[in-house]
Amino acid sequence: GPQVIAGPVLVIPYIRPETETVTENGRQISRLTNVERELFLSPTTIAVDTVIMPERRRKAIYETVLFEARLSGRATFALPADLARYGVTPDQLHLDRAEIRMGVSDPRGLLSRNMLKVNGRAISLQPGKGLLATGNNGFFAFIDWTAASVLTVDYAYAVRGNGQVRLVPRGGRTDWSVASSWPHPGFGGDFLPADREVADTGFRARYSISN
């Protein structure tokens, strides 16, 4: 179906003490328990290049246009300087159990040419654990971010779909370049391209979105 693309997003589990009130023997008792939650970090910057290859399909008198979108990108992450404002302290973070999550609204369209590197090192990808913007569909990778320095994520994957492809701008700055041989594009969504070129041989568009 139509594809919505989101991520990468860095997800870090953390333990936070919380007070809960329970009833024991008819009396209300408050006690402190440790609850595991997840901190979601968007990239400070993200740059994505997308090449869309259309394919016409006919059945009887009907025609539909499918596409294969090949995406490659780079995202950078850093712990917020004001982390305490979120009610989280660095010692509560389980950085060795962090995850990189990628959202794809219809993962049936994912192809096999997928790659993700963290600071230059290839990481194994797992199905599932997408993002809310894509109906929690997508894929993810376990990482160890114990160093808690700037994290650079390079990725490339391909996905098939039809109708449209949309990108959710999750970065502090998002730059998205799109190119295709399709000569009849429609530009929608909440942001229009910063610039675009449309010709008989196809189109190019570039989006630049701040936080």
Short mmCIF file of C-alpha atoms in Angstrom, two decimals:
data_model
loop_
_atom_site.label_atom_id
_atom_site.label_comp_id
_atom_site.label_asym_id
_atom_site.label_seq_id
_atom_site.Cartn_x
_atom_site.Cartn_y
_atom_site.Cartn_z
CA GLY A 1 0.00 0.00 0.00
CA PRO A 2 1.01 3.66 0.36
CA GLN A 3 4.15 3.96 2.46
CA VAL A 4 4.88 6.22 5.42
CA ILE A 5 8.55 6.27 6.43
CA ALA A 6 9.80 7.41 9.85
CA GLY A 7 13.01 7.26 11.84
CA PRO A 8 15.56 6.42 12.83
CA VAL A 9 14.69 7.06 16.47
CA LEU A 10 16.91 6.08 19.39
CA VAL A 11 15.02 4.31 22.21
CA ILE A 12 16.70 3.91 25.62
CA PRO A 13 15.12 1.96 28.50
CA TYR A 14 15.46 3.52 31.95
CA ILE A 15 14.38 2.78 35.49
CA ARG A 16 12.41 5.41 37.39
CA PRO A 17 11.22 5.07 41.01
CA GLU A 18 7.50 5.72 41.30
CA THR A 19 5.12 5.73 44.23
CA GLU A 20 2.11 3.46 44.03
CA THR A 21 -0.78 3.15 46.47
CA VAL A 22 -2.22 -0.29 47.19
CA THR A 23 -4.87 -1.58 49.58
CA GLU A 24 -3.77 -4.25 52.04
CA ASN A 25 -6.07 -5.55 54.80
CA GLY A 26 -8.42 -2.64 54.19
CA ARG A 27 -5.67 -0.03 54.56
CA GLN A 28 -4.10 2.08 51.85
CA ILE A 29 -0.33 1.76 51.78
CA SER A 30 2.08 3.77 49.62
CA ARG A 31 5.29 2.12 48.50
CA LEU A 32 8.14 2.91 46.17
CA THR A 33 8.66 0.67 43.14
CA ASN A 34 11.08 0.76 40.22
CA VAL A 35 9.29 1.03 36.87
CA GLU A 36 10.99 0.54 33.49
CA ARG A 37 10.11 3.11 30.85
CA GLU A 38 11.53 4.16 27.48
CA LEU A 39 13.16 7.43 26.46
CA PHE A 40 12.69 8.29 22.76
CA LEU A 41 15.36 10.50 21.20
CA SER A 42 14.97 12.03 17.75
CA PRO A 43 18.08 12.75 15.67
CA THR A 44 19.75 16.12 16.00
CA THR A 45 20.16 16.02 12.21
CA ILE A 46 18.99 13.64 9.50
CA ALA A 47 19.63 13.61 5.75
CA VAL A 48 17.73 11.19 3.52
CA ASP A 49 18.07 10.48 -0.20
CA THR A 50 15.25 8.60 -1.91
CA VAL A 51 15.13 7.23 -5.45
CA ILE A 52 11.66 6.13 -6.56
CA MET A 53 11.36 3.71 -9.45
CA PRO A 54 7.79 3.46 -10.83
CA GLU A 55 6.32 0.38 -12.52
CA ARG A 56 3.02 0.33 -14.42
CA ARG A 57 0.81 -2.73 -13.96
CA ARG A 58 -2.28 -3.51 -16.07
CA LYS A 59 -5.22 -5.80 -15.41
CA ALA A 60 -7.92 -5.76 -18.07
CA ILE A 61 -8.72 -2.06 -18.62
CA TYR A 62 -7.30 -0.96 -15.29
CA GLU A 63 -3.83 0.40 -14.68
CA THR A 64 -2.01 0.92 -11.40
CA VAL A 65 1.43 2.30 -10.69
CA LEU A 66 3.63 0.55 -8.15
CA PHE A 67 6.97 1.87 -6.98
CA GLU A 68 10.19 0.74 -5.39
CA ALA A 69 11.70 3.40 -3.13
CA ARG A 70 15.38 3.08 -2.27
CA LEU A 71 16.29 5.12 0.79
CA SER A 72 19.70 5.94 2.19
CA GLY A 73 20.37 8.30 5.04
CA ARG A 74 22.54 9.48 7.88
CA ALA A 75 21.33 10.58 11.31
CA THR A 76 23.21 11.88 14.35
CA PHE A 77 22.14 11.52 17.98
CA ALA A 78 23.29 13.06 21.26
CA LEU A 79 21.92 13.01 24.78
CA PRO A 80 20.06 16.27 25.50
CA ALA A 81 21.99 18.69 27.71
CA ASP A 82 18.73 19.32 29.60
CA LEU A 83 17.97 15.62 30.19
CA ALA A 84 16.88 16.34 33.78
CA ARG A 85 13.92 18.36 32.47
CA TYR A 86 12.42 15.08 31.25
CA GLY A 87 12.60 13.62 34.74
CA VAL A 88 15.49 11.34 33.78
CA THR A 89 19.08 11.27 35.03
CA PRO A 90 21.98 9.66 33.13
CA ASP A 91 22.50 6.99 35.81
CA GLN A 92 18.94 5.71 35.20
CA LEU A 93 19.58 4.99 31.51
CA HIS A 94 20.33 1.45 30.34
CA LEU A 95 22.52 2.55 27.43
CA ASP A 96 23.71 -1.02 26.81
CA ARG A 97 20.12 -1.96 25.87
CA ALA A 98 19.39 0.90 23.48
CA GLU A 99 17.57 0.35 20.18
CA ILE A 100 17.47 2.07 16.82
CA ARG A 101 13.90 1.91 15.48
CA MET A 102 12.79 2.53 11.90
CA GLY A 103 9.15 2.97 10.92
CA VAL A 104 7.60 1.57 7.72
CA SER A 105 3.79 1.67 7.56
CA ASP A 106 3.43 -1.43 5.36
CA PRO A 107 6.39 -3.72 6.12
CA ARG A 108 5.13 -6.27 3.59
CA GLY A 109 6.84 -4.05 1.03
CA LEU A 110 10.29 -4.29 2.60
CA LEU A 111 12.92 -5.78 0.32
CA SER A 112 16.11 -7.58 1.28
CA ARG A 113 18.66 -4.87 0.46
CA ASN A 114 18.79 -3.41 3.96
CA MET A 115 21.74 -2.07 5.96
CA LEU A 116 22.31 -0.15 9.18
CA LYS A 117 25.65 0.99 10.62
CA VAL A 118 26.32 2.64 13.96
CA ASN A 119 29.53 4.69 14.04
CA GLY A 120 30.70 2.74 11.01
CA ARG A 121 29.93 -0.75 12.40
CA ALA A 122 27.26 -2.92 10.76
CA ILE A 123 24.39 -3.92 13.07
CA SER A 124 21.97 -6.83 12.62
CA LEU A 125 18.37 -5.82 11.89
CA GLN A 126 15.30 -7.34 13.51
CA PRO A 127 11.63 -7.23 12.42
CA GLY A 128 9.02 -5.33 14.40
CA LYS A 129 9.16 -2.48 16.97
CA GLY A 130 8.39 0.33 14.55
CA LEU A 131 7.17 3.81 15.47
CA LEU A 132 3.80 5.28 16.37
CA ALA A 133 3.66 7.35 13.17
CA THR A 134 3.72 4.12 11.15
CA GLY A 135 1.30 2.10 13.25
CA ASN A 136 4.23 0.62 15.22
CA ASN A 137 5.31 -1.21 12.07
CA GLY A 138 8.92 -1.34 10.92
CA PHE A 139 12.22 -2.84 12.04
CA PHE A 140 14.89 -2.19 14.67
CA ALA A 141 18.41 -2.99 15.86
CA PHE A 142 19.92 -3.50 19.32
CA ILE A 143 22.91 -1.28 20.08
CA ASP A 144 25.25 -0.56 22.99
CA TRP A 145 25.56 3.19 23.56
CA THR A 146 27.47 2.96 26.83
CA ALA A 147 29.96 5.55 25.61
CA ALA A 148 27.06 8.05 25.38
CA SER A 149 28.97 10.18 22.88
CA VAL A 150 27.64 11.46 19.56
CA LEU A 151 26.09 8.56 17.65
CA THR A 152 26.12 8.41 13.84
CA VAL A 153 23.67 6.07 12.12
CA ASP A 154 23.99 5.26 8.41
CA TYR A 155 21.25 3.22 6.81
CA ALA A 156 19.92 2.02 3.47
CA TYR A 157 16.83 0.00 2.66
CA ALA A 158 14.29 -0.52 -0.11
CA VAL A 159 10.52 -0.73 0.10
CA ARG A 160 7.75 -1.32 -2.43
CA GLY A 161 4.36 0.36 -2.39
CA ASN A 162 1.79 2.19 -4.46
CA GLY A 163 0.11 5.58 -4.56
CA GLN A 164 2.42 7.63 -2.41
CA VAL A 165 5.46 7.70 -0.16
CA ARG A 166 5.62 10.09 2.80
CA LEU A 167 8.40 10.91 5.25
CA VAL A 168 7.85 11.95 8.87
CA PRO A 169 10.42 14.68 9.73
CA ARG A 170 11.65 13.63 13.18
CA GLY A 171 15.02 15.39 13.29
CA GLY A 172 16.12 18.68 14.76
CA ARG A 173 16.82 19.32 11.10
CA THR A 174 15.52 17.08 8.32
CA ASP A 175 16.84 17.25 4.75
CA TRP A 176 15.06 14.98 2.24
CA SER A 177 15.96 14.65 -1.42
CA VAL A 178 13.67 12.70 -3.77
CA ALA A 179 14.28 11.75 -7.41
CA SER A 180 12.29 9.63 -9.84
CA SER A 181 11.70 8.98 -13.52
CA TRP A 182 7.95 9.49 -12.90
CA PRO A 183 6.92 12.63 -14.85
CA HIS A 184 3.59 13.34 -13.07
CA PRO A 185 4.32 13.85 -9.36
CA GLY A 186 1.95 15.34 -6.83
CA PHE A 187 3.37 17.16 -3.80
CA GLY A 188 1.27 17.06 -0.64
CA GLY A 189 1.64 16.77 3.11
CA ASP A 190 2.33 19.45 5.71
CA PHE A 191 5.48 20.77 4.00
CA LEU A 192 6.11 21.64 0.36
CA PRO A 193 9.54 21.13 -1.23
CA ALA A 194 12.11 23.89 -0.79
CA ASP A 195 12.75 23.46 -4.51
CA ARG A 196 11.69 21.05 -7.24
CA GLU A 197 12.16 20.31 -10.93
CA VAL A 198 9.61 18.45 -13.04
CA ALA A 199 10.29 17.38 -16.64
CA ASP A 200 9.16 14.75 -19.14
CA THR A 201 12.04 12.56 -17.93
CA GLY A 202 11.08 12.71 -14.25
CA PHE A 203 11.36 14.95 -11.23
CA ARG A 204 13.61 16.00 -8.39
CA ALA A 205 12.53 17.60 -5.11
CA ARG A 206 14.32 18.75 -1.97
CA TYR A 207 12.79 19.32 1.44
CA SER A 208 14.49 21.14 4.32
CA ILE A 209 12.57 21.18 7.60
CA SER A 210 13.74 22.61 10.93
CA ASN A 211 12.64 21.40 14.34
#
